[in-house]
Amino acid sequence: MTTTTVGKRVQDFLSTPQQLFINNDYVPAKSGKTFTTLNPATGEVLATVAEGDAEDIDIAVQAARKAFSDGPWATMSPSDRGRIMWKIGDLISEHLEEFAELETLDNGKPLSVALAADVPLAAELFRYMAGWATKIEGNTIGLSVPFLPDAQFHAYTLREPIGVVGQIIPWNFPLLMAAWKLGPALATGNTVVLKPAEQTPLAALFLAEIMAQAGLPPGVVNVVNGLGETAGAALASHPGVDKIAFTGSTEVGRLIAKGATGNLKKVSLELGGKSPNIVFADADIDAAVAGSAQAIFFNQGQCCVAGSRLYVEDDIFDEVVAGVAEIAKSMKIGDGLDSRTDLGPLVSDEQLRRVSGFVDSGREQGAEIVTGGHRDGDRGYFFQPTVISHTRPDMKVVEEEIFGPVVVVAAFKDLADAARLANDSPYGLGSGIWTKDISKAHKLAKQIRAGTVYVNCYNVFDAAMPFGGYKESGWGREMGHQALDSYTEVKSVCVRL
Ligand code: ADP
């Protein structure tokens, strides 16, 4: 048997109309509105979900404020907070199959990927951040106040939670993005209103139940599904929200930053990318070819860090491009529940049209489609893995984030040329380098203006390794202890002795 049959728990979950999650309770949207989420492999309705808007966001923000100010969360010891978070991680692991099935059905990704990557990484994130709950520390500071030469002081810093945090997440890794956001917020004692993407509203609701089961008190995490322009915008501009954290497109990131200006809430943004992946002639060619294909085709290319600009040193250009194209052609496109599937559907019809539109623009501007370039089949939102050559730097396919399984390739002549090409983008999220020369690798790693540089690997994520963008790819970092900085305020306490 090659196609997984979805388990009873997930079937029951899908057949129950899903509501908002506020104060550890499932409640309908005040307007009574609902929307449907589709299975991108078939285009059929998967589930019905309550559609929250500004009014529901307001109720959720009030719940989060109450939980922050006077619930058990406010007085809980860091150790107890960490224990609940560890338990959330363990419960995610216990429900591995169910989460993976939901991710595959809602997002389209191969079940094997959800089982091996999305769900275990989310569980690990909670466990990693659980450890930090007891390690949020300030410093003592020796003062030398020049106008009080004889005075003595005891000065120190406290690191305190920011308060009520709004979090808006995308659809490419629904559970994992929720975990990346919730982990540092909870470890530092904040409370949260989470708005998942309207294309993939299910994982966060499933997670909400598990978080309550793990002992998270009411109001600490509230999940309000709804549209970006209504629920999302209301959260970003809400005067009762102290910080907004967003992952998504650079375009929407700008709107979030603007929306935040009213009460000048803190903002962190993890945005788009057009990441360069650079293959030198002295690389292990087989590894570089396989790695470059994985860099772009993983998660159907719907990865903000995808290696979507492939630069290959002159001497091996034809060989590498042919190798990546060969892998693209051999990939099995299909329903994520089919164990033979390498590449699932794109998330939505809109995304399919967006990706097709980019490839068409490349064609019209004179680029060569080496392989792929078309929708696959006429049911669901499948798009062929695509390699585009003979591009110019000013083409849309080279400049803009496509967010699909589409890579543009170009040749370079030496390290300086590679560095120039790599940095020739307003984005700065990720990058890849393939070479056996460690000196060259480290030199170039320093020159690339991006938040992550992968050397002889790509798409490696770890809860301990910070992730985020230079330039227009964002503000702040996800994961690692760096993520904690953007969820704490620093208070200086200055005591004259
Ligand atoms: P994509 O364009 O790939 O769907 P987006 O950046 O639009 O990605 O979406 C990421 C998240 O941002 C989603 O949760 C979406 O609902 C939300 N969003 C979209 N538009 C807005 C907006 N104007 N204000 C706040 N959130 C938004």
Coordinates of C-alpha atoms and ligand atoms in Angstrom, one line a residue:
M1 CA 0.0 0.0 0.0
T2 CA 1.4 3.4 -0.9
T3 CA -1.2 5.8 0.1
T4 CA -1.7 6.5 3.8
T5 CA -5.2 6.4 5.1
V6 CA -5.8 9.2 7.6
G7 CA -6.4 8.1 11.2
K8 CA -9.7 8.3 13.0
R9 CA -8.6 11.2 15.3
V10 CA -7.7 13.4 12.3
Q11 CA -10.9 12.3 10.4
D12 CA -13.0 13.4 13.5
F13 CA -11.1 16.6 13.7
L14 CA -11.7 17.4 10.1
S15 CA -15.4 16.6 10.3
T16 CA -15.9 18.9 13.3
P17 CA -16.4 22.6 12.4
Q18 CA -13.4 24.3 13.9
Q19 CA -13.7 27.3 16.1
L20 CA -11.5 30.0 17.6
F21 CA -9.5 29.1 20.7
I22 CA -9.7 31.8 23.4
N23 CA -9.1 31.3 27.1
N24 CA -8.6 27.6 26.5
D25 CA -12.1 27.4 25.1
Y26 CA -13.4 26.8 21.6
V27 CA -15.7 29.6 20.7
P28 CA -17.4 30.7 17.4
A29 CA -16.5 34.0 15.7
K30 CA -18.6 36.8 17.0
S31 CA -19.9 37.4 13.4
G32 CA -20.8 33.8 13.0
K33 CA -18.7 33.7 9.8
T34 CA -16.8 30.6 8.7
F35 CA -14.4 29.8 5.9
T36 CA -13.2 26.6 4.3
T37 CA -9.7 25.2 4.0
L38 CA -9.0 23.1 1.0
N39 CA -6.8 20.1 0.4
P40 CA -4.4 21.4 -2.2
A41 CA -3.9 17.9 -3.7
T42 CA -7.5 17.8 -4.8
G43 CA -9.0 21.2 -4.4
E44 CA -11.7 19.7 -2.2
V45 CA -13.0 21.2 1.0
L46 CA -11.0 19.8 4.0
A47 CA -12.7 21.5 6.9
T48 CA -14.8 24.5 8.0
V49 CA -13.2 27.0 10.3
A50 CA -14.5 30.0 12.2
E51 CA -13.4 33.2 10.6
G52 CA -12.3 35.7 13.3
D53 CA -12.1 39.5 12.6
A54 CA -11.3 42.6 14.5
E55 CA -13.9 42.0 17.2
D56 CA -12.6 38.5 18.0
I57 CA -9.0 39.7 17.9
D58 CA -10.0 42.3 20.6
I59 CA -11.5 39.6 22.8
A60 CA -8.4 37.4 22.4
V61 CA -6.2 40.3 23.2
Q62 CA -8.2 41.0 26.4
A63 CA -7.9 37.3 27.4
A64 CA -4.1 37.5 26.8
R65 CA -3.8 40.7 28.8
K66 CA -5.7 39.2 31.8
A67 CA -3.5 36.1 31.6
F68 CA -0.4 38.2 31.5
S69 CA -1.4 40.5 34.4
D70 CA -3.2 38.3 36.9
G71 CA -3.5 34.7 35.8
P72 CA -1.4 31.8 37.2
W73 CA 1.0 32.4 34.3
A74 CA 2.0 35.7 35.7
T75 CA 3.2 34.2 39.0
M76 CA 4.4 30.8 37.8
S77 CA 8.0 29.9 38.5
P78 CA 10.3 29.7 35.4
S79 CA 10.8 26.1 36.2
D80 CA 7.1 25.3 36.1
R81 CA 6.8 27.3 32.8
G82 CA 9.6 25.3 31.4
R83 CA 8.0 22.0 32.5
I84 CA 4.8 22.9 30.7
M85 CA 6.7 23.7 27.5
W86 CA 8.7 20.5 27.7
K87 CA 5.4 18.6 28.0
I88 CA 4.1 20.4 24.9
G89 CA 7.1 19.2 23.1
D90 CA 6.6 15.6 24.3
L91 CA 2.9 15.7 23.4
I92 CA 3.7 16.9 19.9
S93 CA 6.0 13.9 19.6
E94 CA 3.3 11.6 20.9
H95 CA 0.9 12.9 18.3
L96 CA 3.5 12.8 15.5
E97 CA 1.3 11.0 12.9
E98 CA -1.8 13.1 13.5
F99 CA 0.1 16.3 13.2
A100 CA 1.9 15.1 10.1
E101 CA -1.4 14.0 8.5
L102 CA -3.0 17.3 9.2
E103 CA 0.0 19.2 7.7
T104 CA 0.0 17.1 4.6
L105 CA -3.7 17.5 4.1
D106 CA -3.8 21.2 4.8
N107 CA -0.5 22.3 3.1
G108 CA 0.1 19.5 0.6
K109 CA 3.6 18.6 1.7
P110 CA 4.8 14.9 1.4
L111 CA 3.8 13.0 4.6
S112 CA 7.4 11.7 4.8
V113 CA 8.7 15.3 5.1
A114 CA 6.1 16.3 7.8
L115 CA 7.0 13.1 9.7
A116 CA 10.8 13.6 9.5
A117 CA 11.0 17.4 9.6
D118 CA 8.0 19.6 10.5
V119 CA 6.7 17.8 13.5
P120 CA 10.0 16.6 15.1
L121 CA 11.5 20.1 14.6
A122 CA 8.4 21.7 16.3
A123 CA 8.7 19.3 19.3
E124 CA 12.4 20.0 19.6
L125 CA 11.8 23.8 19.5
F126 CA 9.5 23.6 22.5
R127 CA 12.0 21.4 24.4
Y128 CA 14.9 23.7 23.5
M129 CA 13.0 26.8 24.6
A130 CA 11.7 25.0 27.7
G131 CA 15.4 24.9 28.9
W132 CA 15.7 28.7 28.5
A133 CA 12.8 29.5 30.8
T134 CA 15.1 29.1 33.8
K135 CA 18.0 30.9 32.2
I136 CA 16.7 34.4 31.5
E137 CA 19.2 36.5 33.4
G138 CA 20.2 40.1 33.8
N139 CA 23.7 41.5 34.8
T140 CA 25.2 43.5 37.5
I141 CA 26.9 46.7 36.4
G142 CA 29.7 48.6 38.0
L143 CA 28.9 52.3 37.7
S144 CA 31.4 55.2 37.5
V145 CA 29.0 58.2 37.5
P146 CA 31.3 61.2 36.9
F147 CA 29.2 63.8 38.7
L148 CA 28.8 61.6 41.8
P149 CA 32.4 60.6 42.5
D150 CA 31.8 59.5 46.1
A151 CA 28.6 57.7 45.6
Q152 CA 28.3 53.9 45.6
F153 CA 25.7 52.0 43.6
H154 CA 24.3 48.6 43.1
A155 CA 23.1 48.6 39.5
Y156 CA 21.6 45.6 37.7
T157 CA 19.4 44.6 34.8
L158 CA 16.2 42.6 34.8
R159 CA 14.9 40.9 31.7
E160 CA 11.1 41.0 31.7
P161 CA 8.5 39.7 29.3
I162 CA 7.2 42.4 26.9
G163 CA 3.5 41.6 27.6
V164 CA 0.8 40.6 25.1
V165 CA 2.4 39.4 21.8
G166 CA 0.6 39.1 18.5
Q167 CA 2.0 36.5 16.1
I168 CA 1.1 36.1 12.5
I169 CA 2.4 33.1 10.7
P170 CA 2.4 31.8 7.1
W171 CA 1.2 28.6 5.5
N172 CA 4.4 26.9 4.3
F173 CA 5.2 25.2 7.7
P174 CA 2.0 25.7 9.7
L175 CA 3.0 23.8 12.8
L176 CA 6.7 24.6 12.8
M177 CA 6.1 28.4 12.3
A178 CA 3.7 28.3 15.2
A179 CA 6.4 26.6 17.3
W180 CA 9.1 29.0 16.2
K181 CA 6.9 31.9 17.4
L182 CA 5.4 30.4 20.5
G183 CA 8.6 28.9 22.0
P184 CA 10.5 32.1 22.8
A185 CA 7.4 34.0 23.7
L186 CA 6.4 31.5 26.3
A187 CA 9.9 30.8 27.6
T188 CA 10.1 34.5 28.5
G189 CA 6.7 34.7 30.1
N190 CA 4.6 36.6 27.5
T191 CA 1.1 35.8 26.5
V192 CA 0.0 35.4 22.9
V193 CA -2.7 35.9 20.3
L194 CA -1.7 33.7 17.3
K195 CA -3.2 34.3 13.8
P196 CA -2.4 31.3 11.5
A197 CA -2.5 31.7 7.7
E198 CA -6.0 31.3 6.2
Q199 CA -4.7 28.6 3.8
T200 CA -3.6 26.4 6.7
P201 CA -5.7 27.0 9.8
L202 CA -5.7 23.5 11.3
A203 CA -2.4 22.7 12.9
A204 CA -2.5 25.6 15.3
L205 CA -5.9 24.6 16.5
F206 CA -4.8 21.0 17.0
L207 CA -1.7 22.4 18.9
A208 CA -3.9 24.6 21.0
E209 CA -5.7 21.6 22.5
I210 CA -2.4 19.9 23.2
M211 CA -1.0 23.0 24.9
A212 CA -4.1 23.2 27.2
Q213 CA -3.6 19.5 27.9
A214 CA 0.0 20.1 28.9
G215 CA -1.2 22.6 31.5
L216 CA -0.9 26.0 29.8
P217 CA -3.3 28.2 31.7
P218 CA -6.3 29.9 30.0
G219 CA -5.5 33.0 28.0
V220 CA -1.8 32.4 27.6
V221 CA -2.1 31.3 24.0
N222 CA -5.2 32.2 22.0
V223 CA -5.7 31.2 18.4
V224 CA -7.8 33.4 16.1
N225 CA -8.0 32.2 12.5
G226 CA -9.1 34.7 9.9
L227 CA -8.0 36.7 6.9
G228 CA -4.8 38.7 6.8
E229 CA -6.5 42.0 5.8
T230 CA -9.1 41.7 8.6
A231 CA -7.9 39.6 11.6
G232 CA -4.2 40.0 10.8
A233 CA -4.3 43.7 10.3
A234 CA -6.4 44.2 13.5
L235 CA -3.8 42.3 15.4
A236 CA -0.9 44.3 14.0
S237 CA -2.5 47.6 14.8
H238 CA -4.2 46.7 18.1
P239 CA -3.3 49.2 20.8
G240 CA -3.4 46.5 23.5
V241 CA -0.7 44.4 21.8
D242 CA 2.9 45.1 23.0
K243 CA 4.7 43.3 20.3
I244 CA 3.9 41.9 16.9
A245 CA 5.9 39.1 15.4
F246 CA 5.4 38.2 11.7
T247 CA 6.6 35.6 9.2
G248 CA 5.5 36.0 5.6
S249 CA 6.1 38.1 2.5
T250 CA 8.2 41.3 2.6
E251 CA 5.2 43.1 1.1
V252 CA 2.9 42.2 4.0
G253 CA 5.9 42.8 6.4
R254 CA 5.9 46.4 5.4
L255 CA 2.1 46.6 6.2
I256 CA 2.7 45.0 9.6
A257 CA 5.4 47.5 10.4
K258 CA 3.1 50.4 9.4
G259 CA 0.2 49.0 11.4
A260 CA 2.5 48.8 14.5
T261 CA 3.2 52.5 14.5
G262 CA 0.1 53.5 16.4
N263 CA 1.3 52.4 19.8
L264 CA 4.9 51.8 18.6
K265 CA 4.7 48.2 19.6
K266 CA 7.9 46.2 19.2
V267 CA 8.1 44.4 15.8
S268 CA 10.0 41.4 14.6
L269 CA 9.8 40.2 11.0
E270 CA 11.0 37.1 9.2
L271 CA 10.4 37.9 5.5
G272 CA 11.1 36.8 2.0
G273 CA 14.3 35.8 0.3
K274 CA 15.9 35.1 -3.0
S275 CA 18.8 33.2 -1.7
P276 CA 21.9 32.5 -3.7
N277 CA 23.4 29.0 -3.8
I278 CA 26.9 29.0 -5.1
V279 CA 28.7 25.9 -6.6
F280 CA 32.5 26.1 -7.1
A281 CA 34.3 23.9 -9.6
D282 CA 36.2 22.2 -6.7
A283 CA 33.0 21.0 -5.0
D284 CA 32.0 17.4 -4.6
I285 CA 29.8 17.7 -7.7
D286 CA 27.4 14.9 -6.9
A287 CA 26.7 16.3 -3.4
A288 CA 26.4 19.8 -4.9
V289 CA 23.9 18.8 -7.5
A290 CA 21.8 16.8 -5.1
G291 CA 22.0 19.6 -2.5
S292 CA 21.2 22.3 -5.0
A293 CA 18.1 20.4 -6.1
Q294 CA 17.0 20.0 -2.5
A295 CA 17.8 23.6 -1.8
I296 CA 15.1 24.7 -4.2
F297 CA 12.6 21.8 -4.4
F298 CA 12.2 21.0 -0.7
N299 CA 8.7 21.9 0.4
Q300 CA 7.8 22.5 -3.2
G301 CA 10.1 25.6 -3.1
Q302 CA 7.7 27.2 -0.6
C303 CA 10.5 28.0 1.7
C304 CA 11.6 31.6 2.5
V305 CA 15.2 30.4 2.5
A306 CA 15.0 28.3 -0.7
G307 CA 18.2 28.4 -2.8
S308 CA 16.4 30.0 -5.7
R309 CA 19.3 31.6 -7.5
L310 CA 21.8 28.9 -8.4
Y311 CA 25.3 30.3 -9.4
V312 CA 27.7 27.8 -10.9
E313 CA 31.4 28.3 -11.7
D314 CA 32.0 28.5 -15.5
D315 CA 33.9 25.2 -15.9
I316 CA 31.1 23.0 -14.4
F317 CA 28.1 25.0 -15.4
D318 CA 26.6 22.6 -18.0
E319 CA 27.3 19.6 -15.8
V320 CA 25.6 21.0 -12.7
V321 CA 22.6 22.5 -14.6
A322 CA 22.1 19.1 -16.4
G323 CA 22.3 17.3 -13.0
V324 CA 19.8 19.5 -11.3
A325 CA 17.5 19.3 -14.3
E326 CA 17.8 15.5 -14.3
I327 CA 16.7 15.4 -10.6
A328 CA 13.8 17.7 -11.4
K329 CA 12.6 15.4 -14.2
S330 CA 12.9 12.3 -12.0
M331 CA 10.9 13.7 -9.1
K332 CA 7.6 12.0 -8.5
I333 CA 4.8 14.6 -8.3
G334 CA 1.7 13.6 -6.4
D335 CA -0.5 13.6 -3.3
G336 CA 1.5 14.0 -0.2
L337 CA -0.2 11.0 1.4
D338 CA 1.3 8.8 -1.3
S339 CA 4.6 7.5 0.0
R340 CA 6.2 7.6 -3.5
T341 CA 5.7 11.4 -3.7
D342 CA 8.7 13.6 -3.8
L343 CA 6.9 16.8 -4.6
G344 CA 3.4 17.7 -3.4
P345 CA 1.1 20.4 -4.7
L346 CA 1.5 24.1 -4.1
V347 CA -0.6 25.4 -1.3
S348 CA -3.4 27.0 -3.2
D349 CA -4.8 27.9 -6.6
E350 CA -3.6 31.5 -6.0
Q351 CA 0.0 30.3 -5.4
L352 CA -0.2 28.1 -8.5
R353 CA -1.2 31.1 -10.6
R354 CA 1.5 33.2 -9.0
V355 CA 4.2 30.7 -9.8
S356 CA 2.9 30.1 -13.3
G357 CA 2.8 33.8 -13.9
F358 CA 6.5 34.2 -12.9
V359 CA 7.6 31.4 -15.2
D360 CA 5.6 32.9 -18.0
S361 CA 7.2 36.3 -17.4
G362 CA 10.6 34.5 -17.7
R363 CA 9.6 33.0 -21.0
E364 CA 8.4 36.3 -22.3
Q365 CA 11.6 38.1 -21.3
G366 CA 13.6 35.5 -23.2
A367 CA 14.8 33.1 -20.5
E368 CA 15.2 29.4 -21.4
I369 CA 13.1 26.8 -19.5
V370 CA 15.6 23.9 -19.2
T371 CA 13.0 21.7 -17.6
G372 CA 9.5 21.9 -16.2
G373 CA 7.7 25.2 -16.5
H374 CA 4.1 24.1 -16.4
R375 CA 1.3 23.0 -14.2
D376 CA 1.2 19.3 -13.7
G377 CA -2.2 17.7 -14.3
D378 CA -5.5 19.5 -14.0
R379 CA -6.6 18.5 -10.5
G380 CA -5.0 20.0 -7.4
Y381 CA -2.3 22.7 -7.5
F382 CA 0.7 20.8 -8.8
F383 CA 3.6 22.6 -10.6
Q384 CA 6.6 20.9 -12.2
P385 CA 10.0 21.4 -10.7
T386 CA 11.5 24.0 -13.0
V387 CA 15.0 25.1 -14.0
I388 CA 15.4 28.4 -15.9
S389 CA 18.6 29.4 -17.6
H390 CA 19.8 32.3 -19.9
T391 CA 18.5 34.9 -17.5
R392 CA 19.5 38.5 -17.1
P393 CA 19.8 40.1 -13.6
D394 CA 16.9 42.5 -14.4
M395 CA 14.4 39.7 -15.1
K396 CA 11.5 39.3 -12.7
V397 CA 12.3 35.6 -12.2
V398 CA 15.8 36.6 -11.0
E399 CA 14.8 39.6 -8.9
E400 CA 11.6 38.5 -7.1
E401 CA 10.7 35.7 -4.7
I402 CA 8.7 33.1 -6.6
F403 CA 8.0 30.8 -3.6
G404 CA 7.6 27.7 -5.8
P405 CA 9.8 24.9 -7.2
V406 CA 11.6 27.3 -9.7
V407 CA 15.3 27.9 -9.8
V408 CA 17.2 30.4 -12.0
V409 CA 20.8 29.5 -12.9
A410 CA 23.7 31.6 -14.0
A411 CA 27.5 31.2 -14.3
F412 CA 30.2 33.0 -12.4
K413 CA 34.0 33.2 -13.0
D414 CA 35.6 33.6 -9.5
L415 CA 35.1 34.2 -5.8
A416 CA 34.7 38.0 -6.2
D417 CA 32.2 37.5 -9.0
A418 CA 30.2 35.0 -6.9
A419 CA 30.1 37.4 -3.9
R420 CA 28.9 40.2 -6.1
L421 CA 26.1 38.1 -7.6
A422 CA 25.1 36.7 -4.2
N423 CA 24.7 40.2 -2.8
D424 CA 22.9 41.6 -5.8
S425 CA 19.5 41.4 -4.2
P426 CA 17.5 43.4 -1.7
Y427 CA 17.0 40.2 0.2
G428 CA 19.4 38.6 2.7
L429 CA 17.9 35.6 4.3
G430 CA 19.9 32.5 3.3
S431 CA 22.7 31.3 1.0
G432 CA 24.7 28.2 0.1
I433 CA 28.3 27.5 -0.8
W434 CA 29.6 24.3 -2.2
T435 CA 33.4 23.8 -2.3
K436 CA 36.1 21.5 -0.8
D437 CA 38.3 24.6 -0.2
I438 CA 37.6 25.6 3.4
S439 CA 39.5 28.9 3.1
K440 CA 37.3 29.9 0.2
A441 CA 34.2 28.8 2.0
H442 CA 34.9 30.9 5.1
K443 CA 36.0 33.9 3.0
L444 CA 32.9 33.9 1.0
A445 CA 30.7 33.2 4.1
K446 CA 32.0 36.5 5.6
Q447 CA 31.2 38.4 2.4
I448 CA 27.6 37.3 1.9
R449 CA 25.1 39.6 3.5
A450 CA 22.6 37.0 4.7
G451 CA 21.3 35.6 8.0
T452 CA 22.4 32.1 7.2
V453 CA 25.2 30.7 5.1
Y454 CA 25.1 26.9 4.5
V455 CA 28.4 25.3 3.4
N456 CA 28.1 21.9 1.7
C457 CA 24.5 21.5 2.9
Y458 CA 21.2 23.4 2.7
N459 CA 17.9 23.7 4.5
V460 CA 19.4 22.6 7.8
F461 CA 17.3 23.9 10.7
D462 CA 17.9 23.5 14.4
A463 CA 16.2 25.1 17.4
A464 CA 19.6 26.2 18.6
M465 CA 20.7 28.0 15.4
P466 CA 19.4 31.5 14.9
F467 CA 17.5 32.2 11.7
G468 CA 16.5 35.5 10.1
G469 CA 17.2 38.2 7.6
Y470 CA 19.6 40.9 6.6
K471 CA 18.4 43.8 4.5
E472 CA 14.7 43.4 3.4
S473 CA 14.5 39.9 4.7
G474 CA 13.5 41.1 8.1
W475 CA 14.2 42.3 11.6
G476 CA 15.3 40.1 14.5
R477 CA 16.0 36.4 14.7
E478 CA 14.0 33.3 15.2
M479 CA 15.3 30.3 17.2
G480 CA 18.5 30.1 19.2
H481 CA 18.9 32.3 22.4
Q482 CA 18.9 35.3 20.1
A483 CA 15.1 34.8 19.7
L484 CA 14.7 35.5 23.4
D485 CA 16.0 39.0 23.0
S486 CA 13.1 40.2 21.0
Y487 CA 10.6 38.8 23.6
T488 CA 12.1 40.6 26.6
E489 CA 12.5 44.2 27.8
V490 CA 15.6 45.1 29.6
K491 CA 15.1 47.1 32.8
S492 CA 18.0 48.9 34.6
V493 CA 17.7 49.1 38.3
C494 CA 20.0 51.6 39.9
V495 CA 20.3 51.6 43.7
R496 CA 22.3 54.2 45.6
L497 CA 23.9 52.5 48.6
Ligands
ADP1 P1 1.5 34.9 1.1 O1 1.4 36.1 0.2 O2 2.5 33.9 0.7 O3 0.2 34.2 1.4 P2 1.5 36.6 3.3 O4 2.7 37.3 3.7 O5 0.4 37.3 2.6 O6 2.0 35.4 2.5 O7 0.8 35.9 4.5 C1 1.4 35.5 5.7 C2 0.5 35.8 6.9 O8 0.2 37.2 6.9 C3 -0.9 35.1 6.8 O9 -1.2 34.7 8.1 C4 -1.8 36.2 6.3 O10 -3.1 36.0 6.7 C5 -1.2 37.4 7.0 N1 -1.5 38.7 6.3 C6 -1.8 38.9 5.0 N2 -2.1 40.2 4.8 C7 -2.0 40.8 6.0 C8 -2.2 42.2 6.4 N3 -2.5 43.2 5.6 N4 -2.1 42.4 7.8 C9 -1.7 41.5 8.6 N5 -1.5 40.2 8.3 C10 -1.7 39.9 7.0

